[in-house]
XYZ file of C-alpha atoms in Angstrom:
667
model
C 13.077 23.821 -2.135
C 16.283 23.847 -4.239
C 18.086 20.940 -5.893
C 21.524 20.401 -7.415
C 22.032 17.983 -10.253
C 25.590 16.652 -10.033
C 26.974 15.320 -13.377
C 30.157 13.394 -12.830
C 30.919 12.103 -16.369
C 31.703 8.609 -17.362
C 33.731 6.484 -14.875
C 35.641 5.009 -17.802
C 37.586 8.312 -17.852
C 38.490 8.104 -14.197
C 42.211 7.747 -13.591
C 43.458 4.409 -12.347
C 45.061 3.859 -9.000
C 42.475 5.907 -7.033
C 42.908 5.305 -3.324
C 40.572 2.878 -1.605
C 39.513 3.340 2.020
C 37.973 0.881 4.374
C 34.381 1.669 5.227
C 34.604 0.633 8.843
C 37.867 2.591 9.530
C 37.298 5.628 7.414
C 37.588 8.787 9.554
C 38.733 6.942 12.584
C 41.818 8.658 14.291
C 44.700 8.374 11.795
C 42.474 7.383 8.881
C 43.288 8.964 6.524
C 45.356 11.368 8.753
C 45.517 13.124 12.125
C 43.235 16.139 12.385
C 44.140 18.685 15.133
C 42.978 21.968 13.683
C 39.718 23.857 13.498
C 36.866 22.581 11.394
C 37.782 24.754 8.411
C 41.351 23.499 8.543
C 40.299 19.836 8.957
C 37.910 19.802 6.031
C 40.563 21.225 3.699
C 42.958 18.487 4.794
C 40.300 15.759 4.292
C 39.451 16.894 0.760
C 43.151 16.557 -0.159
C 42.730 12.708 0.103
C 39.674 12.656 -2.148
C 39.439 12.245 -5.872
C 38.553 15.565 -7.468
C 35.608 15.188 -9.808
C 35.242 17.423 -12.838
C 31.637 18.955 -12.876
C 30.341 21.673 -15.049
C 28.079 23.559 -12.650
C 29.235 26.948 -11.634
C 29.833 27.573 -7.947
C 30.251 23.766 -7.178
C 33.269 21.518 -6.498
C 33.087 17.839 -5.888
C 35.372 15.114 -4.369
C 34.843 11.433 -3.990
C 36.081 8.739 -1.657
C 36.024 5.095 -2.582
C 35.004 3.016 0.467
C 35.449 -0.846 0.472
C 32.819 -2.563 2.540
C 35.215 -5.389 3.678
C 38.252 -7.237 2.453
C 36.117 -10.198 1.646
C 33.543 -8.241 -0.312
C 34.153 -6.699 -3.790
C 31.446 -4.104 -3.115
C 32.645 -0.536 -2.836
C 30.626 2.592 -1.866
C 31.304 6.135 -3.075
C 31.089 8.951 -0.718
C 30.743 12.323 -2.428
C 31.618 15.742 -0.882
C 30.099 18.694 -2.751
C 31.250 22.205 -1.913
C 28.557 24.775 -2.620
C 29.498 28.474 -2.893
C 26.449 30.190 -1.236
C 27.181 33.600 -2.688
C 26.243 32.524 -6.251
C 23.607 30.047 -5.182
C 19.900 30.928 -5.721
C 19.246 29.247 -2.358
C 21.320 31.101 0.253
C 19.140 30.561 3.321
C 19.065 27.167 5.034
C 15.571 26.234 6.209
C 16.958 23.411 8.319
C 18.670 25.972 10.424
C 15.448 27.916 10.737
C 13.375 24.864 11.829
C 15.821 23.772 14.524
C 16.110 27.208 16.201
C 19.260 28.428 14.450
C 17.472 31.072 12.378
C 19.495 33.881 14.045
C 22.763 32.380 12.666
C 24.674 34.301 10.018
C 24.588 32.861 6.503
C 27.916 31.066 5.717
C 29.867 31.483 2.478
C 30.021 27.733 1.890
C 28.134 24.593 2.513
C 29.566 21.016 2.283
C 27.178 18.186 1.283
C 28.347 14.639 2.221
C 26.398 12.233 0.140
C 26.214 8.393 -0.169
C 23.978 8.124 -3.217
C 21.026 5.728 -3.416
C 21.792 1.982 -4.066
C 21.517 2.406 -7.834
C 24.229 5.057 -7.675
C 26.269 4.312 -4.587
C 28.554 1.810 -6.154
C 31.222 2.471 -8.745
C 28.953 3.108 -11.637
C 27.649 6.436 -10.288
C 27.668 9.145 -12.893
C 25.137 11.650 -11.569
C 22.898 12.310 -8.661
C 20.604 14.936 -7.212
C 20.868 16.514 -3.812
C 18.523 18.774 -1.816
C 20.220 22.107 -1.118
C 18.256 23.699 1.715
C 15.093 21.847 2.570
C 11.381 22.741 2.386
C 10.317 26.201 3.405
C 7.240 25.406 5.551
C 5.899 28.949 4.783
C 6.058 28.472 1.044
C 4.817 24.901 0.999
C 1.162 25.159 0.992
C 0.439 21.548 0.093
C 3.548 19.730 1.467
C 2.902 16.576 3.496
C 6.421 15.074 2.927
C 8.714 14.837 5.746
C 12.315 16.001 5.518
C 13.975 12.585 5.494
C 11.573 11.416 2.874
C 12.676 14.045 0.379
C 15.708 12.025 -0.756
C 16.464 8.317 -1.173
C 20.213 8.594 -0.686
C 21.794 6.235 1.807
C 23.126 9.286 3.565
C 23.075 13.069 3.105
C 24.582 15.502 5.501
C 25.221 19.262 5.323
C 28.068 21.006 7.050
C 28.114 24.849 7.082
C 31.497 26.547 7.000
C 31.107 27.660 10.655
C 30.980 23.962 11.861
C 27.230 23.708 12.325
C 25.348 21.204 10.253
C 22.400 18.808 9.654
C 21.923 15.175 8.937
C 19.265 15.245 6.205
C 18.622 11.532 5.659
C 19.872 8.070 6.287
C 18.465 4.925 4.637
C 19.465 1.536 5.995
C 17.866 -1.829 5.209
C 14.417 -0.349 5.858
C 15.071 2.430 3.250
C 16.276 0.086 0.584
C 20.003 -0.486 1.304
C 21.155 -3.932 0.387
C 24.570 -4.105 2.041
C 24.895 -1.609 4.993
C 22.601 -0.934 7.894
C 21.308 2.398 9.204
C 23.554 1.677 12.324
C 26.653 1.483 10.127
C 25.753 4.657 8.182
C 25.216 6.529 11.486
C 28.623 5.266 12.685
C 30.265 6.598 9.502
C 28.508 10.032 9.812
C 29.428 10.319 13.503
C 33.148 9.473 12.703
C 33.182 12.167 9.997
C 31.752 14.749 12.319
C 34.082 13.819 15.142
C 37.218 13.858 12.972
C 36.384 17.186 11.416
C 35.594 18.679 14.859
C 32.170 20.077 13.915
C 30.371 22.139 16.512
C 26.733 21.064 16.480
C 24.616 18.799 14.275
C 20.847 18.632 14.031
C 18.598 16.093 12.463
C 14.816 15.593 12.145
C 13.927 12.213 13.614
C 11.189 10.773 11.305
C 12.816 7.300 11.071
C 10.410 4.403 10.772
C 10.746 0.697 11.579
C 8.292 -1.827 10.115
C 5.459 0.774 9.571
C 6.009 2.271 13.059
C 7.600 5.529 14.089
C 10.961 4.569 15.541
C 11.144 7.555 17.942
C 7.877 6.372 19.580
C 8.670 2.700 19.963
C 12.283 3.218 20.908
C 11.308 5.866 23.372
C 8.741 3.545 24.904
C 11.206 0.645 25.233
C 14.439 2.543 26.263
C 13.284 5.970 27.386
C 15.282 7.766 24.606
C 15.323 8.237 20.792
C 17.194 5.789 18.701
C 19.663 8.514 17.667
C 20.622 9.153 21.282
C 22.978 6.231 20.926
C 25.219 8.665 19.082
C 24.604 11.530 21.466
C 21.602 13.248 19.814
C 19.253 14.769 22.373
C 16.211 16.976 22.588
C 16.881 20.139 20.592
C 13.652 21.866 19.657
C 10.058 20.822 19.955
C 7.422 21.490 17.372
C 4.058 23.170 18.250
C 5.413 24.792 21.418
C 6.542 21.532 23.017
C 9.281 21.985 25.737
C 11.836 19.414 26.889
C 9.970 19.155 30.258
C 6.726 18.308 28.429
C 8.425 15.659 26.330
C 10.149 13.967 29.310
C 7.007 13.938 31.401
C 4.946 12.463 28.500
C 7.611 9.824 27.840
C 7.753 8.755 31.539
C 3.983 8.614 31.807
C 3.614 6.475 28.717
C 6.346 4.075 29.749
C 4.835 3.650 33.198
C 1.214 3.139 31.963
C 0.051 -0.101 33.767
C -0.805 -2.944 31.473
C -3.630 -4.015 33.798
C -5.495 -0.816 32.948
C -5.624 -1.849 29.288
C -7.668 -4.975 30.079
C -10.182 -4.475 32.892
C -11.596 -7.730 34.309
C -15.183 -6.969 33.022
C -14.079 -6.050 29.516
C -13.783 -8.963 27.100
C -13.789 -7.652 23.572
C -11.788 -9.408 20.879
C -9.232 -6.545 21.261
C -8.963 -7.218 24.973
C -8.229 -10.870 24.378
C -5.672 -10.164 21.701
C -3.765 -7.669 23.914
C -3.896 -10.105 26.836
C -2.587 -12.906 24.547
C 0.383 -10.858 23.416
C 1.242 -9.730 26.957
C 0.965 -13.252 28.220
C 3.105 -14.618 25.451
C 6.082 -12.393 26.222
C 5.706 -12.720 29.970
C 6.101 -16.454 29.454
C 9.578 -16.015 28.089
C 11.075 -13.546 30.510
C 11.856 -13.750 34.229
C 11.069 -10.019 34.731
C 7.431 -9.133 35.587
C 5.884 -7.068 32.873
C 3.752 -4.427 34.693
C 3.847 -1.506 32.327
C 3.669 -0.645 28.623
C 7.341 0.309 28.781
C 8.275 -3.119 30.235
C 6.373 -4.960 27.478
C 7.946 -2.912 24.626
C 11.429 -3.245 26.189
C 10.976 -7.057 26.368
C 9.865 -7.154 22.746
C 12.720 -4.895 21.441
C 15.346 -6.889 23.354
C 13.975 -10.154 22.008
C 13.760 -8.836 18.485
C 17.511 -8.082 18.515
C 18.272 -11.669 19.384
C 15.994 -13.409 16.834
C 17.122 -14.318 13.390
C 15.784 -12.632 10.265
C 14.318 -15.924 8.982
C 10.545 -15.961 8.315
C 9.150 -19.256 9.535
C 5.752 -20.603 8.444
C 4.080 -20.358 11.930
C 1.243 -18.034 12.770
C 0.943 -15.380 15.424
C -1.181 -16.060 18.483
C -4.616 -14.423 18.084
C -8.336 -15.019 18.233
C -9.064 -18.341 16.557
C -11.645 -16.950 14.052
C -8.772 -15.735 12.008
C -7.983 -19.270 10.876
C -11.219 -19.106 8.768
C -9.585 -16.316 6.703
C -7.074 -18.881 5.322
C -7.669 -19.385 1.606
C -7.800 -23.208 1.906
C -10.804 -23.103 4.340
C -13.810 -24.615 2.607
C -15.875 -25.244 5.696
C -18.531 -22.996 7.240
C -17.901 -20.925 10.365
C -20.236 -23.059 12.464
C -18.490 -26.310 11.537
C -15.032 -24.899 12.203
C -16.181 -23.562 15.594
C -17.679 -26.914 16.547
C -14.480 -28.786 15.591
C -12.357 -26.285 17.559
C -14.605 -26.662 20.661
C -14.350 -30.426 20.521
C -10.530 -30.272 20.337
C -10.472 -27.918 23.359
C -12.683 -30.130 25.334
C -10.425 -33.110 24.687
C -7.283 -31.065 25.634
C -8.989 -29.984 28.915
C -9.214 -33.583 29.936
C -5.460 -33.838 29.873
C -5.251 -31.357 32.769
C -2.848 -28.983 30.906
C -0.443 -31.873 30.015
C 1.011 -32.084 26.544
C -0.870 -34.499 24.232
C 0.299 -35.843 20.810
C -1.569 -34.738 17.657
C -2.616 -38.312 16.943
C -4.205 -38.782 20.416
C -6.089 -35.480 20.042
C -7.314 -36.409 16.515
C -8.382 -39.887 17.555
C -10.418 -38.580 20.615
C -12.078 -35.815 18.458
C -13.168 -38.367 15.809
C -15.759 -39.697 18.205
C -17.687 -36.411 17.635
C -16.427 -35.074 14.282
C -16.483 -37.603 11.384
C -14.947 -35.286 8.764
C -11.193 -36.041 9.137
C -10.370 -33.321 6.683
C -11.966 -30.718 8.829
C -10.152 -32.065 11.899
C -6.803 -31.981 10.082
C -7.472 -28.347 8.938
C -8.384 -27.096 12.448
C -5.477 -28.900 14.064
C -3.053 -27.486 11.538
C -4.134 -23.833 12.087
C -5.214 -23.772 15.722
C -1.705 -23.481 17.277
C -1.157 -20.241 19.316
C -4.817 -19.245 18.892
C -7.391 -18.351 21.541
C -10.611 -20.275 22.146
C -12.702 -18.912 25.042
C -10.310 -18.513 27.949
C -7.597 -20.716 26.574
C -4.566 -20.416 24.250
C -3.952 -23.600 22.315
C -0.179 -24.232 22.429
C 1.468 -26.399 19.774
C 5.125 -27.568 19.491
C 7.351 -30.406 18.369
C 8.612 -32.618 21.230
C 12.390 -32.161 21.116
C 12.863 -35.802 22.183
C 10.154 -37.810 20.335
C 9.925 -35.372 17.387
C 6.120 -35.708 17.655
C 3.754 -32.775 17.282
C 1.975 -32.019 20.711
C -0.825 -29.749 21.956
C -1.610 -28.152 25.280
C -3.927 -25.559 26.724
C -2.913 -22.394 28.593
C -5.553 -20.868 30.853
C -5.976 -17.107 30.609
C -9.390 -16.796 32.330
C -8.135 -14.437 35.023
C -6.661 -11.311 33.330
C -3.040 -10.675 34.342
C -3.093 -13.208 37.169
C -0.771 -15.332 34.962
C 1.359 -12.315 34.102
C 1.798 -10.951 37.597
C 2.179 -14.219 39.517
C 4.395 -16.241 37.191
C 7.469 -17.358 39.226
C 10.884 -17.546 37.748
C 10.761 -21.373 37.722
C 7.497 -21.362 35.761
C 8.936 -18.838 33.316
C 11.993 -21.052 32.798
C 9.704 -24.055 32.171
C 7.583 -22.079 29.729
C 10.628 -20.990 27.778
C 11.247 -24.534 26.704
C 7.659 -24.932 25.658
C 7.094 -21.675 23.693
C 8.820 -20.356 20.689
C 8.388 -16.871 19.060
C 9.576 -15.950 15.565
C 10.760 -12.599 14.338
C 7.764 -12.382 12.061
C 5.376 -12.991 14.945
C 7.131 -10.453 17.071
C 6.940 -7.772 14.356
C 3.222 -8.444 13.938
C 2.599 -8.425 17.679
C 4.412 -5.091 18.144
C 2.545 -3.481 15.235
C -0.707 -4.659 16.670
C -0.001 -2.958 20.020
C 1.306 0.141 18.110
C -1.867 0.392 16.056
C -4.539 -0.357 18.679
C -2.965 1.267 21.766
C -0.501 3.981 20.775
C -2.288 5.115 17.587
C -5.782 4.691 18.901
C -6.758 8.185 17.797
C -6.293 7.131 14.179
C -7.833 3.638 14.733
C -10.771 4.013 17.127
C -11.936 0.926 19.062
C -13.584 0.163 22.394
C -10.461 0.968 24.493
C -10.439 4.510 23.215
C -13.842 5.232 24.895
C -12.418 4.522 28.372
C -11.520 7.617 30.400
C -8.182 6.106 31.507
C -6.978 5.818 27.952
C -7.524 9.480 27.021
C -4.018 10.258 28.302
C -2.376 7.941 25.826
C -3.061 9.901 22.628
C -1.950 13.163 24.353
C 1.401 11.688 25.326
C 1.845 9.928 22.011
C 1.260 13.150 20.091
C 3.815 14.986 22.197
C 6.353 12.321 21.482
C 5.616 12.307 17.736
C 5.874 16.132 17.576
C 9.368 15.969 19.116
C 11.458 15.430 16.075
C 14.388 17.947 16.230
C 17.424 16.477 17.929
C 20.890 18.059 18.279
C 24.312 16.696 19.147
C 26.838 19.093 20.592
C 30.289 18.026 19.538
C 31.949 20.856 21.449
C 31.626 18.820 24.621
C 33.987 16.191 23.097
C 36.774 18.753 22.559
C 36.640 20.390 25.988
C 38.238 17.389 27.696
C 41.665 17.601 29.175
C 42.981 15.193 26.514
C 42.390 17.874 23.950
C 44.261 20.691 25.698
C 47.258 22.051 23.634
C 49.874 23.758 25.719
C 50.974 25.827 22.649
C 47.502 27.127 21.892
C 44.526 28.651 23.620
C 40.881 28.440 22.789
C 38.760 31.577 22.927
C 35.071 31.999 22.793
C 34.605 35.102 20.656
C 31.466 37.257 20.872
C 31.103 39.771 18.154
C 28.969 42.963 18.056
C 28.424 45.463 15.211
C 29.096 49.127 16.205
C 25.614 50.277 15.152
C 23.966 47.409 17.036
C 26.018 46.877 20.193
C 23.103 45.404 22.036
C 22.998 42.463 19.532
C 25.490 39.622 19.709
C 26.095 37.949 16.349
C 25.329 34.286 16.358
C 26.798 31.776 16.606
C 29.509 32.530 19.052
C 32.838 31.529 17.610
C 35.517 29.306 19.054
C 39.026 30.422 17.945
C 42.226 28.414 18.472
C 45.132 30.810 18.732
C 48.911 30.517 19.615
C 49.790 31.395 23.216
C 51.908 34.383 22.019
C 48.931 35.962 20.240
C 48.558 39.736 20.876
C 45.384 41.849 20.877
C 46.296 43.099 17.528
C 46.792 39.530 16.197
C 43.441 38.612 17.630
C 41.663 41.494 15.948
C 43.191 40.600 12.574
C 42.374 36.928 12.899
C 38.737 37.642 13.948
C 38.426 40.007 10.937
C 39.863 37.428 8.593
C 37.677 34.607 10.070
C 34.369 36.623 9.763
C 35.154 37.808 6.218
C 35.967 34.315 5.010
C 33.182 32.553 6.904
C 30.016 34.694 6.581
C 28.326 36.038 3.495
C 26.981 39.208 5.135
C 30.351 40.181 6.762
C 32.473 40.342 3.590
C 33.398 43.871 4.511
C 33.709 43.343 8.216
C 36.288 45.408 10.142
C 37.288 44.539 13.695
C 37.671 47.895 15.525
C 38.331 46.890 19.167
C 38.639 43.968 21.484
C 36.755 44.469 24.804
C 36.976 42.176 27.795
C 33.811 41.116 29.493
C 35.274 41.859 32.906
C 36.241 45.431 32.111
C 38.663 47.387 34.244
C 38.588 51.098 35.054
C 40.301 51.940 31.824
C 37.163 50.934 29.969
C 38.152 47.416 29.055
C 39.987 48.139 25.776
C 43.557 46.932 25.804
C 46.804 47.755 24.032
C 47.376 46.026 20.677
C 50.655 44.551 21.962
C 49.172 42.933 25.105
C 49.238 39.151 25.111
C 45.819 37.587 24.942
C 46.985 34.574 27.110
C 47.728 36.916 30.018
C 44.385 38.728 29.663
C 42.517 35.381 29.493
C 44.064 34.090 32.718
C 42.743 37.220 34.435
C 39.381 37.732 32.826
C 38.323 34.319 31.503
C 38.161 32.710 28.041
C 35.400 34.967 26.583
C 36.406 38.051 24.482
C 34.159 40.636 22.888
C 35.084 42.031 19.521
C 33.324 45.164 18.294
C 33.375 45.800 14.593
C 31.621 47.449 11.640
C 30.569 46.568 8.111
C 29.397 48.276 4.956
C 25.751 47.251 4.679
C 24.146 46.460 1.317
C 20.519 47.609 1.275
C 18.042 44.656 1.443
C 20.781 42.073 1.766
C 19.853 39.106 3.969
C 22.473 38.271 6.570
C 20.698 35.717 8.719
C 19.262 32.289 7.984
C 15.813 33.537 9.087
C 15.912 36.564 6.859
C 15.913 40.113 8.165
C 13.805 39.251 11.208
C 10.656 41.082 10.171
C 8.461 37.985 10.199
C 6.511 37.248 13.407
C 5.407 33.877 14.650
C 2.796 33.757 17.410
C 0.784 30.556 17.230
C -2.109 29.316 19.367
C 0.152 26.471 20.643
C 2.622 28.909 22.123
C 5.307 28.689 19.428
C 7.241 31.918 18.900
C 9.523 30.749 16.107
C 9.654 28.450 13.135
C 9.837 24.776 13.836
C 9.759 23.243 10.335
C 5.968 22.546 10.423
C 3.541 23.864 7.840
C 2.508 27.449 8.510
C 0.317 30.172 7.075
C 0.099 33.913 7.598
C -2.815 36.179 8.587
C -3.565 38.600 5.710
C -4.196 41.523 8.173
C -1.643 41.308 10.968
C 0.845 39.142 8.972
C 1.498 36.875 12.044
C 2.415 33.221 11.134
C 0.634 30.268 12.712
C 0.644 26.498 12.215
C -1.956 25.176 9.797
C -2.647 22.292 12.175
C -3.318 24.757 15.012
C -6.043 26.540 12.961
C -7.480 23.169 11.961
C -6.049 22.933 8.440
C -4.903 19.343 8.010
C -1.789 18.361 5.944
C -2.933 17.837 2.408
C -5.662 20.498 2.638
C -5.081 23.594 0.586
C -4.458 26.851 2.376
C -7.287 29.339 1.830
C -6.646 32.307 -0.424
C -7.529 34.699 2.326
C -6.879 33.802 5.968
C -7.665 35.787 9.094
C -6.336 34.739 12.519
C -8.719 34.492 15.405
C -7.665 37.890 16.902
C -8.158 39.780 13.654
C -11.422 38.019 12.910
C -12.859 38.897 16.366
C -11.845 42.564 15.918
C -13.579 42.721 12.502
C -16.791 41.326 13.965
C -16.842 44.136 16.600
C -16.603 46.840 13.909
C -19.878 48.729 13.377
C -21.841 48.041 10.217
C -21.398 50.705 7.561
C -24.534 52.487 6.547
C -25.171 53.191 2.880
């Protein structure tokens, strides 16, 4: 892992009159300018609008943009852009590229870091901050349990390589400590920057959490997609050999899992009752029948978006023994249970009609003489379960009197599956849910159903539930998402009649069977000749990639070669050849190699990954190498948990079995 400490100096020395941009409009079309060129051209234009910061570190340049949150708010954020010269950096390789499947990409000459520093530094008093250069190498991190987005506490950090590929390293909204902007607003800003600069592809590692829960799990369960898919990020690369088909099937199976299977009629543990209570509660406020786990989580997520952030003093519906955990309870369990049973019996006589608190109290006093005990139980009994009933409590909107009623839940899911729209509408007026209650309910389901492998309970012993942990693990191990911005620029609205776009494939003369990655997209004038194309490709590769500083373009070869061999005259117009042969051109070249120099993000390609899970390349998870065959495997796949130290000597299963077969040496 490499870090850069950026010292900006005192802000008192900053020149006055620095330009201020609006946060919500920054990098929208025309703000601060129109950008119609390539990524490299666009980023040079953008940096002209920034304030150049004077920093002492060699190989680094820094610009800042002052962003005003709103006209009515005096708060301003600072967006820093740090240019890193890779050639003089001790950390040339990017492990984010390796973990997302871009290890075969050439190392670029420059990286650009876009940073909104943490809340203590994000505003105008920022004088210094630290950024992560290239991530954690899972092969050299023997004890690492931190996840990529937990490395930094910045509001935002993104990396853009000079070839237009990049990574969103972290975002931190309200859940991460931001006081004034949400994660949604930060993602909007990042997406606008990438769109304006015309980047090619951006990856991220989805480890975002929401209220102690993995967001990719609960959002996938509720909506069938990751939270980041709102901005176009889709499945990019699965860890532990997981494919996109495995991910989609697991997601569909988990969303369609029937609620009825979670609460069999003959199973009545406290957990069964709590899950039934939660399902019944949310069925009572929606007209849609909640049949599956996905239906329930979708209902809860939609409701959560509508509720205010206020925290009311009411309690969540649950088994009534929890009221005895309240600090003010000075009565024994037996006395509280007796008082609760008396109150329920009195409410039964009302035949499910609403009864005022005073009427219930007066009727119960015939059996319970301790009025303090009655007042305590009545105060805490609302939305709790006793036997087969939920005790409902609410203030009558007309009389303003506190009233009680019983809801029968004796037949599991009969209430949920048979509730009519009219009854649902009636229950809506009689039942209120707070945001705090909803968060607690969702976490309860998350903990006891989705994460049952970590929190064993009676449900986990049932055969039908064994599929849940398998599907959950596949979803949790799918973290690498990618957005392809090239799709946005291939639309007819982006066609320039004075220019053509070419997909350029480059091969080295001594390795013609290997195509250099990534393929490049070049924007050329329509009067470009073959000679011009060769010179432009040569200039582009020299200026873009560290390992091709001495690259020479020798020939342009068309994919659909004709009888002459496919090499064309230097004066031929590329536009004419493209019309005939398509938009893909192959450039063959050569370079003067430096012994031992690393050209690719994955190194020189001499490391082999062959794990028991089926993985054949790095995926960002912790790994270790066999000391005999030097093949890399996941530590988890060989039963070494995160946090456990890797043994000094490790043998893979194959090498270990071969050693066992060797004959014993005779002395």
